[in-house]
mmCIF file with all atom_site columns, C-alpha atoms and ligand atoms in Angstrom:
data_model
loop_
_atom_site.group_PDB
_atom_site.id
_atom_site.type_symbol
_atom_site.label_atom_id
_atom_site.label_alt_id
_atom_site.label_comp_id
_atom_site.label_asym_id
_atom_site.label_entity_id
_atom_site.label_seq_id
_atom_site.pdbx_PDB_ins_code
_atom_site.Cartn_x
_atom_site.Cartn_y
_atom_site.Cartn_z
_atom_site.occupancy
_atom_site.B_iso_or_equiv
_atom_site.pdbx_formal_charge
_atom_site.auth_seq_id
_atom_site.auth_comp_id
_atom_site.auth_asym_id
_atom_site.auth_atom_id
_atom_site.pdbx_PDB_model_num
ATOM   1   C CA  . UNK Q 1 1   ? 30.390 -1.009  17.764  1.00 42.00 ? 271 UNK Q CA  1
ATOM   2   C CA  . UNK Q 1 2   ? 28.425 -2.078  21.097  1.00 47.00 ? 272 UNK Q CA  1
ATOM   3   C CA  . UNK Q 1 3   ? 26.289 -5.279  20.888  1.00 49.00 ? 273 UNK Q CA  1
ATOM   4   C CA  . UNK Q 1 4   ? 22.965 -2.927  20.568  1.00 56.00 ? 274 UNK Q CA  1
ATOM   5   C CA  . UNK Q 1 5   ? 23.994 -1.688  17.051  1.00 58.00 ? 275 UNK Q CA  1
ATOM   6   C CA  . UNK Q 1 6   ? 25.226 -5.013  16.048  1.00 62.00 ? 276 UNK Q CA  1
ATOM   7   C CA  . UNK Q 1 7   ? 21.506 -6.905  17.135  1.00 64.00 ? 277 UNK Q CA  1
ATOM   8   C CA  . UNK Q 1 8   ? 20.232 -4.175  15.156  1.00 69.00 ? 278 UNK Q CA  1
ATOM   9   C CA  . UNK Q 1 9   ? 22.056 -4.448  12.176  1.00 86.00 ? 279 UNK Q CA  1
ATOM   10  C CA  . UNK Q 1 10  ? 21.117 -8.427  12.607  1.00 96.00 ? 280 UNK Q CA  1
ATOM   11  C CA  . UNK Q 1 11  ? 25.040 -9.136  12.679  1.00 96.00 ? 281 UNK Q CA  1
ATOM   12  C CA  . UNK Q 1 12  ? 24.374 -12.106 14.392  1.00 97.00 ? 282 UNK Q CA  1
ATOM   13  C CA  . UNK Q 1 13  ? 22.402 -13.456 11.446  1.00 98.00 ? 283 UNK Q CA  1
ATOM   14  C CA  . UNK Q 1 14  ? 24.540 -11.964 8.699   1.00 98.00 ? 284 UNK Q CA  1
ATOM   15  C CA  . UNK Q 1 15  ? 27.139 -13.892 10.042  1.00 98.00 ? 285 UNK Q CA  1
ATOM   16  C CA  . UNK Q 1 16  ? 25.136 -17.543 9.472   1.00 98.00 ? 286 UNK Q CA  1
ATOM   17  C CA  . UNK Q 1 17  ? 24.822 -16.189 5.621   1.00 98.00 ? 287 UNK Q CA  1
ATOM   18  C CA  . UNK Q 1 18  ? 27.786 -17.955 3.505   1.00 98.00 ? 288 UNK Q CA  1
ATOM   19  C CA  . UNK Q 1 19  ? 28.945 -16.191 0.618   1.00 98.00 ? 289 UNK Q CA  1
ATOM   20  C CA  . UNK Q 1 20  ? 30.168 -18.010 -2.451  1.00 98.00 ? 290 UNK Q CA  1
ATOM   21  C CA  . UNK Q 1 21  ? 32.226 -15.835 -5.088  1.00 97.00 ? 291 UNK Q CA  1
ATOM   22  C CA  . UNK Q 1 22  ? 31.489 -16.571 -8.952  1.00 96.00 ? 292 UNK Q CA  1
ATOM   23  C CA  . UNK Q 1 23  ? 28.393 -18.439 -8.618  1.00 95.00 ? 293 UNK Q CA  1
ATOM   24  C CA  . UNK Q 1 24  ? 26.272 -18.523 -10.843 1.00 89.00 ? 294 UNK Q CA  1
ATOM   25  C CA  . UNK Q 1 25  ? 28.300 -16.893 -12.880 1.00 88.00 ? 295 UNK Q CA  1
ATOM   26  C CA  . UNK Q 1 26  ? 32.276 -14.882 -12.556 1.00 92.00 ? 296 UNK Q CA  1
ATOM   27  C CA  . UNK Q 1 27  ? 32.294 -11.553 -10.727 1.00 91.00 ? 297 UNK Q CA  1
ATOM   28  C CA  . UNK Q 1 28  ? 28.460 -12.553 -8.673  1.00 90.00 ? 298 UNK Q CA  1
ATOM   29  C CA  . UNK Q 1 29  ? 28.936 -12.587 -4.540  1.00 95.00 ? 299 UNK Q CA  1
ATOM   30  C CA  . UNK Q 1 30  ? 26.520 -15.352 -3.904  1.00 96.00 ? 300 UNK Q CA  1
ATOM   31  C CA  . UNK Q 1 31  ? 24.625 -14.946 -0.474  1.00 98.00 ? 301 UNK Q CA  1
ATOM   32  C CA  . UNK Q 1 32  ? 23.776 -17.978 0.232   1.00 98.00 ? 302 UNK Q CA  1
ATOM   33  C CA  . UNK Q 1 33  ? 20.939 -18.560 3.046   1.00 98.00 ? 303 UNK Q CA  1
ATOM   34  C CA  . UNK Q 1 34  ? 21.099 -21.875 3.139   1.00 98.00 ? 304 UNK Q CA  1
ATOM   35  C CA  . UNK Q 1 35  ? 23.295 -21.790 6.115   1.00 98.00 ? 305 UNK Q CA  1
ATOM   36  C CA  . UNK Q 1 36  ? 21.180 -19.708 7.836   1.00 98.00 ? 306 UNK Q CA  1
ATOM   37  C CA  . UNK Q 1 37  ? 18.064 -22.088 7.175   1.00 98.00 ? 307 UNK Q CA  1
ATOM   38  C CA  . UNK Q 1 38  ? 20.528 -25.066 8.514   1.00 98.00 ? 308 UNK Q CA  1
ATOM   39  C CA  . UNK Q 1 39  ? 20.513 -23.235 11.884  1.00 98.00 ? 309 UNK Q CA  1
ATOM   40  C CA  . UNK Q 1 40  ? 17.446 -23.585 13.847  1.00 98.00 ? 310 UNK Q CA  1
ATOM   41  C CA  . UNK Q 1 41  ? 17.477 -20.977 16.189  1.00 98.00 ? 311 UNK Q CA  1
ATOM   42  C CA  . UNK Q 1 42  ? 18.868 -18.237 13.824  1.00 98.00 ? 312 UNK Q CA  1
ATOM   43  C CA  . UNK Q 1 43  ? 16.378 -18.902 11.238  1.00 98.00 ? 313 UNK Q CA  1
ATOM   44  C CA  . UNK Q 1 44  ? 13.348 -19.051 14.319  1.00 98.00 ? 314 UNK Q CA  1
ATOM   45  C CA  . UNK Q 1 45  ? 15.380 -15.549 15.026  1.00 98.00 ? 315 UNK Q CA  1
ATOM   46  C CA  . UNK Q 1 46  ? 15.197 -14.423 11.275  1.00 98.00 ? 316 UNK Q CA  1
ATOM   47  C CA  . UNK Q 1 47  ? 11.610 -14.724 11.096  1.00 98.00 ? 317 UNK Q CA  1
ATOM   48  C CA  . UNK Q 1 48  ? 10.608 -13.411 14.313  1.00 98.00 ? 318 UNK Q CA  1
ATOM   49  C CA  . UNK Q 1 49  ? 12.617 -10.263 14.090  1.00 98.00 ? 319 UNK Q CA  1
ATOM   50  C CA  . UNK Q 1 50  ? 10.920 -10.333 10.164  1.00 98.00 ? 320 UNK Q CA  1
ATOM   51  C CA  . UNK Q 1 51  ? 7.129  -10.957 11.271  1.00 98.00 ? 321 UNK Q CA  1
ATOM   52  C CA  . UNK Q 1 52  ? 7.779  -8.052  14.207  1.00 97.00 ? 322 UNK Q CA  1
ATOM   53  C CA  . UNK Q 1 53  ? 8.438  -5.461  11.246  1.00 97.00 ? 323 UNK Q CA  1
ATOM   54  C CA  . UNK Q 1 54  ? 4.850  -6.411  9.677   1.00 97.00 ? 324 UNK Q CA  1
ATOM   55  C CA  . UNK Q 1 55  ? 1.465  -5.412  11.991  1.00 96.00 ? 325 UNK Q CA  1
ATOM   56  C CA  . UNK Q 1 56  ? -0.827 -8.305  10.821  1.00 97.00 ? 326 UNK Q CA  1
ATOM   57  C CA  . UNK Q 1 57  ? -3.972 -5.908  10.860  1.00 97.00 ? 327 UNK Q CA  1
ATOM   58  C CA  . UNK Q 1 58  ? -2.488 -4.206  7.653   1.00 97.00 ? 328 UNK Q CA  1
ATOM   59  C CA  . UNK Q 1 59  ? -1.812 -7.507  5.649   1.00 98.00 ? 329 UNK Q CA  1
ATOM   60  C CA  . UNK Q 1 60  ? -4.230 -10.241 3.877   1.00 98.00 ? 330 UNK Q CA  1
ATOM   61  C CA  . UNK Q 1 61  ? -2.020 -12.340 2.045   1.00 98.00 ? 331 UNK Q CA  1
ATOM   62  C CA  . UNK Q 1 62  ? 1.543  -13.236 1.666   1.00 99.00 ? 332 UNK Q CA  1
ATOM   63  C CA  . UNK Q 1 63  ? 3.252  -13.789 -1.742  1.00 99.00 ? 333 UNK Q CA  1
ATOM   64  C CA  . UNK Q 1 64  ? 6.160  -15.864 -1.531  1.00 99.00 ? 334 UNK Q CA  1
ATOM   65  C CA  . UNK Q 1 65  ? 8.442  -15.880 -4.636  1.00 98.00 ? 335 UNK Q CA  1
ATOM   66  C CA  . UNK Q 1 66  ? 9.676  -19.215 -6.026  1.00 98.00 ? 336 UNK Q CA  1
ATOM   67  C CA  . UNK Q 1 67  ? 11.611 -20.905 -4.330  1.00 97.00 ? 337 UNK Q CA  1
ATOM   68  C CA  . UNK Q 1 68  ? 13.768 -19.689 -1.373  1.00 98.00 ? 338 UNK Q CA  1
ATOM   69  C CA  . UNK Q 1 69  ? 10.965 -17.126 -0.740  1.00 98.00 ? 339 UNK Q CA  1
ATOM   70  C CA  . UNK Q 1 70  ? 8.430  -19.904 -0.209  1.00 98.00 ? 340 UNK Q CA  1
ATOM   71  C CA  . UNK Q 1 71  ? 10.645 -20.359 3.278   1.00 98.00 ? 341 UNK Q CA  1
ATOM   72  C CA  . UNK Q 1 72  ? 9.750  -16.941 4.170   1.00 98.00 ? 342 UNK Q CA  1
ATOM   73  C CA  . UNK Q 1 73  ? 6.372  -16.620 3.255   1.00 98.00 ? 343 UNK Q CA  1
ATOM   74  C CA  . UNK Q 1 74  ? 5.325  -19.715 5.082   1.00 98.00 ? 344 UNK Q CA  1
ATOM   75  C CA  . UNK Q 1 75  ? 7.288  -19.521 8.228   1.00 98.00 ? 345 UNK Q CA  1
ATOM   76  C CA  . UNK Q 1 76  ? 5.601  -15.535 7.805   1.00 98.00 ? 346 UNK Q CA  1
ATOM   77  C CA  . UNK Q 1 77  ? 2.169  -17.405 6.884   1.00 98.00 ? 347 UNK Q CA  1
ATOM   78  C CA  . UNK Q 1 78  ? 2.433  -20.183 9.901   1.00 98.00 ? 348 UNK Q CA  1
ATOM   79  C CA  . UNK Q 1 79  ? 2.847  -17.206 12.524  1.00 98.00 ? 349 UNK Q CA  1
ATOM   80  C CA  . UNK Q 1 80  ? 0.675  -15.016 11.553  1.00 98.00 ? 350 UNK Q CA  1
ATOM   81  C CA  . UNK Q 1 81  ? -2.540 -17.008 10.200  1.00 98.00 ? 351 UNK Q CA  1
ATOM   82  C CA  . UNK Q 1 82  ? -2.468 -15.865 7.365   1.00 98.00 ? 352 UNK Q CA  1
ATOM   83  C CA  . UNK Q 1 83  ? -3.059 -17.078 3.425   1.00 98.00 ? 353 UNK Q CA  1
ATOM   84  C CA  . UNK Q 1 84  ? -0.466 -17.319 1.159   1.00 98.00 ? 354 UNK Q CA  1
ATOM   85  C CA  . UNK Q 1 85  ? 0.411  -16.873 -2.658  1.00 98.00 ? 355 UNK Q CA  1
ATOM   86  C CA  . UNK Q 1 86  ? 3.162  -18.599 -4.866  1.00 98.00 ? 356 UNK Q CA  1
ATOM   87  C CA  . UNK Q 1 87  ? 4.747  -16.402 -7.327  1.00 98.00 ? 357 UNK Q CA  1
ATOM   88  C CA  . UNK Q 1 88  ? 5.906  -19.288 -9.811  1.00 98.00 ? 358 UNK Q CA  1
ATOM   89  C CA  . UNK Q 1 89  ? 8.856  -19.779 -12.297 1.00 97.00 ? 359 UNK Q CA  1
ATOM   90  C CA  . UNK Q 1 90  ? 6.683  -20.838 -15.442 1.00 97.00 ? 360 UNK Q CA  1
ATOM   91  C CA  . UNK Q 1 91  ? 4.828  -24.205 -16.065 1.00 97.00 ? 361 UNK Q CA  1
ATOM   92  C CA  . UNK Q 1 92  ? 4.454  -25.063 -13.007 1.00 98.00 ? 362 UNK Q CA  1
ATOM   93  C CA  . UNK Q 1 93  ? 0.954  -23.718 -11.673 1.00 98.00 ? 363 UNK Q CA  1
ATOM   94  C CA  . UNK Q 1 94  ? -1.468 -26.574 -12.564 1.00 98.00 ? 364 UNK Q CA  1
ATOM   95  C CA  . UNK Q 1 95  ? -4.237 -23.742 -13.402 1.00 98.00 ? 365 UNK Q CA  1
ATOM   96  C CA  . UNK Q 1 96  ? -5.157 -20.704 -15.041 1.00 98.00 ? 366 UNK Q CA  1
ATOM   97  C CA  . UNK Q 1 97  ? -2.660 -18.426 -14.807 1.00 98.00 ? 367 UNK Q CA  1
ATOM   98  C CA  . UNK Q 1 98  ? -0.917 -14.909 -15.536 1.00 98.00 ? 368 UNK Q CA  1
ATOM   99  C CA  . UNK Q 1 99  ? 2.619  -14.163 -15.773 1.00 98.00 ? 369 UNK Q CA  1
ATOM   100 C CA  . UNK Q 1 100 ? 5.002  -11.434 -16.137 1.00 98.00 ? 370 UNK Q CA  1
ATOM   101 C CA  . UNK Q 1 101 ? 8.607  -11.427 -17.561 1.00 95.00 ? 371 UNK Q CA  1
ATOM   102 C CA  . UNK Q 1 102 ? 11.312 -9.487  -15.714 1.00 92.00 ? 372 UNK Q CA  1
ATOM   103 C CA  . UNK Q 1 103 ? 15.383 -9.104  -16.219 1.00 82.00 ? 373 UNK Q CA  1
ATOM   104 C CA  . UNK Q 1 104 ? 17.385 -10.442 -13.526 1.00 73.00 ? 374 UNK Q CA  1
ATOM   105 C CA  . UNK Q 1 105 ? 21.029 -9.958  -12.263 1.00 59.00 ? 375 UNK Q CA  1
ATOM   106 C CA  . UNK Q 1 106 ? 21.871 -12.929 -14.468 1.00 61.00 ? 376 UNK Q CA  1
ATOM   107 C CA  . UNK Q 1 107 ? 19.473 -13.458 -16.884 1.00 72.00 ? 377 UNK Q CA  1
ATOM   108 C CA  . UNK Q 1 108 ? 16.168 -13.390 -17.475 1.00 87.00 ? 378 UNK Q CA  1
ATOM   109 C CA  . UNK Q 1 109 ? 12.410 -14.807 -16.166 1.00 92.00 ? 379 UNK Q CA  1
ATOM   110 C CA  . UNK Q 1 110 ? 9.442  -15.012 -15.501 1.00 97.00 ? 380 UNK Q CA  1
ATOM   111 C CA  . UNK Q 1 111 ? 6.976  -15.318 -12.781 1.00 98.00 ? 381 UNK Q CA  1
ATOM   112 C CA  . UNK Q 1 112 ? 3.344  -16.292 -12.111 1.00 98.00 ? 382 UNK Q CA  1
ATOM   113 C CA  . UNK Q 1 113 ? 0.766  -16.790 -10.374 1.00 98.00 ? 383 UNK Q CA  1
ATOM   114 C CA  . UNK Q 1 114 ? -2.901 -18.455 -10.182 1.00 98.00 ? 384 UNK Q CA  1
ATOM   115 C CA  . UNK Q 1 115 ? -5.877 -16.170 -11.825 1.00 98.00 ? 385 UNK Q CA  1
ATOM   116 C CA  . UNK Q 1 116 ? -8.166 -15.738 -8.325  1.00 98.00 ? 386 UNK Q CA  1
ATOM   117 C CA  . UNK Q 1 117 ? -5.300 -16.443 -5.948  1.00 98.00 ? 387 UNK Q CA  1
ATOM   118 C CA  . UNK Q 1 118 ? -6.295 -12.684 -4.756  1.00 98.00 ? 388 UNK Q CA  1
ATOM   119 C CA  . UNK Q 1 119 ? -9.546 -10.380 -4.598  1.00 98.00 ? 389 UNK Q CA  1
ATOM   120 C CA  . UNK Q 1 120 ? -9.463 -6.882  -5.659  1.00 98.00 ? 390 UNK Q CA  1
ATOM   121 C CA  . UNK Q 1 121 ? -8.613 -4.911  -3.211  1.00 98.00 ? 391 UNK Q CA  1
ATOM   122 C CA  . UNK Q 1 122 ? -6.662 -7.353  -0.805  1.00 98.00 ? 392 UNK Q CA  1
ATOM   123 C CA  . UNK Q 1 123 ? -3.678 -6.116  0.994   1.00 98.00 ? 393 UNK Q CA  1
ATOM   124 C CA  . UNK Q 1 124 ? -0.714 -8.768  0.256   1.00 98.00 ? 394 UNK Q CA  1
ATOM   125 C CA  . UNK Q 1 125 ? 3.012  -8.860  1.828   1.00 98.00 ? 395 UNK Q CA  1
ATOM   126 C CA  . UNK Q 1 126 ? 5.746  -9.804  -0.829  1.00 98.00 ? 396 UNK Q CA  1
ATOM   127 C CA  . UNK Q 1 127 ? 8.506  -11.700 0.514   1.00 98.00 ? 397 UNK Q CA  1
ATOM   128 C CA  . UNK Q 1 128 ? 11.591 -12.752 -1.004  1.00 98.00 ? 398 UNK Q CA  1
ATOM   129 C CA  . UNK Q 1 129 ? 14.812 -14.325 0.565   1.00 98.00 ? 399 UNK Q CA  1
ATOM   130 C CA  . UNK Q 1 130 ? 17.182 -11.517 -1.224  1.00 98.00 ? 400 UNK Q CA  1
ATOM   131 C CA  . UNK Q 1 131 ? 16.545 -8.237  -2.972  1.00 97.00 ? 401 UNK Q CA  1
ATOM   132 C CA  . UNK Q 1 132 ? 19.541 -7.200  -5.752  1.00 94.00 ? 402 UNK Q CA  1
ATOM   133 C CA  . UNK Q 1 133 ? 18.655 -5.385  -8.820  1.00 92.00 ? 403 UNK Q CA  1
ATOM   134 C CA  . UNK Q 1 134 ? 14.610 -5.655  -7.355  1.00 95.00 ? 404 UNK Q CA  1
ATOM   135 C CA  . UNK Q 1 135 ? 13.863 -7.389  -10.897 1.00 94.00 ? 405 UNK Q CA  1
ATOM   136 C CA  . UNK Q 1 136 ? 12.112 -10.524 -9.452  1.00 95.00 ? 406 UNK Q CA  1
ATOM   137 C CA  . UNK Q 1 137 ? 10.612 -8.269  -6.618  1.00 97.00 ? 407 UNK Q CA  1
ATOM   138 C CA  . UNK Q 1 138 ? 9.106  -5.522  -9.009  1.00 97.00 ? 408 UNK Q CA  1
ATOM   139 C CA  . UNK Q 1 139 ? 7.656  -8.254  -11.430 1.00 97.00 ? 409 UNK Q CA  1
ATOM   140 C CA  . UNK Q 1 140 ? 5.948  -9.708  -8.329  1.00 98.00 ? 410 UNK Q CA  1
ATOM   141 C CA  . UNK Q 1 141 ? 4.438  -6.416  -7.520  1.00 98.00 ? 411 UNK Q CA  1
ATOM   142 C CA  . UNK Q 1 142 ? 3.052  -5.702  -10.674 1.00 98.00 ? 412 UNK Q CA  1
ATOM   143 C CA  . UNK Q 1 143 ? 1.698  -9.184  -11.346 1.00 98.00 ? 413 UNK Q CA  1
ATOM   144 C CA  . UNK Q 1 144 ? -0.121 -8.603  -7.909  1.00 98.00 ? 414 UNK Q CA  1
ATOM   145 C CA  . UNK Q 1 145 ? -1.553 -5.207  -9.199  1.00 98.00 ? 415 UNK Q CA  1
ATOM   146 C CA  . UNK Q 1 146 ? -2.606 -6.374  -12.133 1.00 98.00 ? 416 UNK Q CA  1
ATOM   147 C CA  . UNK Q 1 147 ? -5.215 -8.552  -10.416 1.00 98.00 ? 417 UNK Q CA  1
ATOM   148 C CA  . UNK Q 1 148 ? -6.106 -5.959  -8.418  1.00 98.00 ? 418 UNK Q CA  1
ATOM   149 C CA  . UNK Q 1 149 ? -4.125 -6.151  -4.785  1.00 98.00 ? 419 UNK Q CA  1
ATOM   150 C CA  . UNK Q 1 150 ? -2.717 -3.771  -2.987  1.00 98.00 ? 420 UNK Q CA  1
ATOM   151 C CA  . UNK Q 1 151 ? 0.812  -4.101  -2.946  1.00 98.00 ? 421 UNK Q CA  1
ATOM   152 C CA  . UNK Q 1 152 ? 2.104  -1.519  0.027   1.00 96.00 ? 422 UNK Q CA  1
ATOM   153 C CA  . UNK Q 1 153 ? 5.209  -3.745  1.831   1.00 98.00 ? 423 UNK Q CA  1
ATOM   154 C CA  . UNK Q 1 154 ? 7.918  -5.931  0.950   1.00 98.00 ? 424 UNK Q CA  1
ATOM   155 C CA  . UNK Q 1 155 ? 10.173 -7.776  3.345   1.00 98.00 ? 425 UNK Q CA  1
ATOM   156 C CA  . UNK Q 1 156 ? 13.274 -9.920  2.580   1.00 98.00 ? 426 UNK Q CA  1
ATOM   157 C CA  . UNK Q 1 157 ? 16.309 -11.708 4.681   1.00 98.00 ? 427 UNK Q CA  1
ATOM   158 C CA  . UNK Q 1 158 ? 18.918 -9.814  2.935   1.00 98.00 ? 428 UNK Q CA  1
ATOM   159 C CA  . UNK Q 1 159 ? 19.654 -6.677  0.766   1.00 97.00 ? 429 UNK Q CA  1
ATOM   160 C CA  . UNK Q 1 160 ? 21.869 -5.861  -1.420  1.00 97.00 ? 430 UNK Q CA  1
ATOM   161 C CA  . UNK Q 1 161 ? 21.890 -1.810  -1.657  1.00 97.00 ? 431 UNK Q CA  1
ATOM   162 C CA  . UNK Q 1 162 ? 24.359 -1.078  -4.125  1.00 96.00 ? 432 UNK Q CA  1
ATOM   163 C CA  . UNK Q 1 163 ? 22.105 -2.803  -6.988  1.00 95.00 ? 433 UNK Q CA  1
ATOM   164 C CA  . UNK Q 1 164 ? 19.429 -0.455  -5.801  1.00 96.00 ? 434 UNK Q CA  1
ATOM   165 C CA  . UNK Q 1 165 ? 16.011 -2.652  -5.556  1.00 96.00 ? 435 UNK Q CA  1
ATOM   166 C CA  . UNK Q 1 166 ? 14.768 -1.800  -2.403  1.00 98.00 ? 436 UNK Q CA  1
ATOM   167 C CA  . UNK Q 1 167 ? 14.894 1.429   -3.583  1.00 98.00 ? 437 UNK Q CA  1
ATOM   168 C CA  . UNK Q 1 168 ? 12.937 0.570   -6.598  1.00 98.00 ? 438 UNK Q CA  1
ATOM   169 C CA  . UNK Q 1 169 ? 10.774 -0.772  -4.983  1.00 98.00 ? 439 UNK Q CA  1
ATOM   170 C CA  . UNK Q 1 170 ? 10.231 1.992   -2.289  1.00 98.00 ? 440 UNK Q CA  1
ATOM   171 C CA  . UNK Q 1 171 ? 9.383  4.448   -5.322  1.00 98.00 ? 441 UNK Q CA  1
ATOM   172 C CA  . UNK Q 1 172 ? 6.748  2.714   -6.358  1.00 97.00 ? 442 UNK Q CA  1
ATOM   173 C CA  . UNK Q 1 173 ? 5.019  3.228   -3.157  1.00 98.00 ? 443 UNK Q CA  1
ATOM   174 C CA  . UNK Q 1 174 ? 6.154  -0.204  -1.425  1.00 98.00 ? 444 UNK Q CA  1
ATOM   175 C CA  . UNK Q 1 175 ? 7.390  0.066   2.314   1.00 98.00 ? 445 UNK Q CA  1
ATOM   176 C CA  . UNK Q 1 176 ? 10.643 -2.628  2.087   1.00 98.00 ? 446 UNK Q CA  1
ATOM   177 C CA  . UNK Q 1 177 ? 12.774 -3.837  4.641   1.00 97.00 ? 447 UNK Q CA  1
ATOM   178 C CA  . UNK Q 1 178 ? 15.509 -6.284  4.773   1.00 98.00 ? 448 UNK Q CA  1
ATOM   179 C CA  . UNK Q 1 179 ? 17.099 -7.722  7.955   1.00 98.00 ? 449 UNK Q CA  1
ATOM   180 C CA  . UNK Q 1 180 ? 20.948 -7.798  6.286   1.00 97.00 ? 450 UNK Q CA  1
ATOM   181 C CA  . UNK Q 1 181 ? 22.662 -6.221  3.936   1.00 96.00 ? 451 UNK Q CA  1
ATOM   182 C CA  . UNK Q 1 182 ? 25.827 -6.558  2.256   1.00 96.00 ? 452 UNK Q CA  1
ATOM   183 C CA  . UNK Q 1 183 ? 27.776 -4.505  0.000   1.00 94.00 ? 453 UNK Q CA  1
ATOM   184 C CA  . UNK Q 1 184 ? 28.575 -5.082  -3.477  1.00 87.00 ? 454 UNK Q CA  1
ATOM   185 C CA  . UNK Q 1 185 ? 27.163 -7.226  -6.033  1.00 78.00 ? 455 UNK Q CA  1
HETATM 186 P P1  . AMP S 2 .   ? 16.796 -9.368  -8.337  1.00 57.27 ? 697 AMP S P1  1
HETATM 187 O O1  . AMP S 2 .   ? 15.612 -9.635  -9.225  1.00 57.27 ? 697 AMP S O1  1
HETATM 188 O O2  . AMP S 2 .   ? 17.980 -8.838  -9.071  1.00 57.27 ? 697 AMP S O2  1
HETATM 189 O O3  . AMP S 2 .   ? 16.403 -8.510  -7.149  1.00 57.27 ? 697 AMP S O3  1
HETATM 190 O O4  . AMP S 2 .   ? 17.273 -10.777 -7.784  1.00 57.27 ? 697 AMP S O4  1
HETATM 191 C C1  . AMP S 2 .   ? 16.595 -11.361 -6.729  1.00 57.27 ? 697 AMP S C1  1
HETATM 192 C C2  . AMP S 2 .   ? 16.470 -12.853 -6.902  1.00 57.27 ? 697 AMP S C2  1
HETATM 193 O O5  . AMP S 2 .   ? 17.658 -13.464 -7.417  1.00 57.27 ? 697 AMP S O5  1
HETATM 194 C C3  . AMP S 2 .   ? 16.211 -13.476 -5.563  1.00 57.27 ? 697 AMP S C3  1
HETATM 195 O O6  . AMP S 2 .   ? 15.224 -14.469 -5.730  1.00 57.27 ? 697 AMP S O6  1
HETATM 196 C C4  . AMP S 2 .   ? 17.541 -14.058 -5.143  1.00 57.27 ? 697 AMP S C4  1
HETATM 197 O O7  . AMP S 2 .   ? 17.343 -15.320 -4.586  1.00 57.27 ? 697 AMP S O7  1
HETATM 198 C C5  . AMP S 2 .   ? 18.381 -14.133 -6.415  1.00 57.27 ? 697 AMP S C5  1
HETATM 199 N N1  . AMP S 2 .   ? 19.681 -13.447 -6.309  1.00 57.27 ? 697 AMP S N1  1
HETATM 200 C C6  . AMP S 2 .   ? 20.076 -12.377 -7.039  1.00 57.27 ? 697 AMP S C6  1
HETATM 201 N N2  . AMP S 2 .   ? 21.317 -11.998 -6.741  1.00 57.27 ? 697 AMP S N2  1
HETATM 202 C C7  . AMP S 2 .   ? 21.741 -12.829 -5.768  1.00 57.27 ? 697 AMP S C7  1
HETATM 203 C C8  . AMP S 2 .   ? 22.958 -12.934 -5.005  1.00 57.27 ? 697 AMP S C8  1
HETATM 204 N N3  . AMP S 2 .   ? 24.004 -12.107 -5.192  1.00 57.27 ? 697 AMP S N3  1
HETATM 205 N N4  . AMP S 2 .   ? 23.029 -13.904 -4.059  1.00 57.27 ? 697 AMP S N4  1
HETATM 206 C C9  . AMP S 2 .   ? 21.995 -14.751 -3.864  1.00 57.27 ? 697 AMP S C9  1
HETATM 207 N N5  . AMP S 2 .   ? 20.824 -14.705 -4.548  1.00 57.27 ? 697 AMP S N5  1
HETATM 208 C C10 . AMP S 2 .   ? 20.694 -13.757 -5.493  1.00 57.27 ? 697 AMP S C10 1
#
């Protein structure tokens, strides 16, 4: 493979990802991006190759999803001027807010989000720092919906294609990209 293919595939950052077998739980390949976020330049490299998949014009908002997707979304936020959202774990929004529960690859959650955090009609970004089963990703979506945004693109560090979320995601009409992906669980 020439050195093209490989900046393409984001090698280069797949390589700063650590992976930790049986955590949180036996049989789970942990992708940890806390390496990469320890590396300056790869994660200034992450998000610029992440903000050059996304033309601003088509995006109002960001909604980051608690907690390593509040990285992304602000580092996405910072550079492009634009507002953001927090997609919360429960009881921890100080106001009014609505929530939706969702099944994860080890358990299960829920997320929410401020009542009036977006307008009807807005045009908001999810971003997320991994996409496995899409759970977390497709409870974010509809949460969004329901208060009336328009949910059309998803973006996340890293992919995992086998547990088929991104393409969840993409049939409900939401363009996703990753920058990584890894196989398996
Ligand atoms: P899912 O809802 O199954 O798409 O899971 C996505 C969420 O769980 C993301 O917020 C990830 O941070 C986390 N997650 C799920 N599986 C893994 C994994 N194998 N490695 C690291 N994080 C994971």
């Amino acid at each position: 493979m020439d050195d093209v293919n490989e900046l393409a595939r984001n090698e280069d950052l797949a390589e700063l990802i650590r992976t930790i077998p049986n955590y949180p739980t036996a049989g789970i390949l942990f992708r940890d991006v806390s390496t990469l976020l320890l590396d300056g330049s790869g994660f200034r490299a992450a998000m610029d190759r992440m903000i050059a998949t996304v033309d601003p014009v088509e995006i109002d908002l960001i909604a980051g999803i608690e907690a390593r997707g509040f990285i992304v979304a602000s580092a996405m936020s910072y550079a492009l001027a634009k507002g953001k959202i927090m997609l919360r774990k429960p009881g921890k929004l100080p106001g009014e807010v609505v929530g939706r529960d969702y099944t994860l690859e080890y358990g299960t959650d829920r997320i929410e989000m401020h009542v009036g955090a977006v307008s009807p009609g807005q045009r908001v970004l999810i971003v997320d720092d991994l996409i496995a089963t899409g759970g977390t990703a497709q409870a974010g979506v509809a949460l969004l919906r329901g208060q009336g945004a328009i949910v059309m693109q998803a973006r996340f560090l890293v992919d995992l294609p086998d547990l088929g979320g991104a393409a969840r995601l993409r049939a409900q009409g939401v363009q996703t990209e990753a920058l990584c992906s890894f196989p398996g669980h």
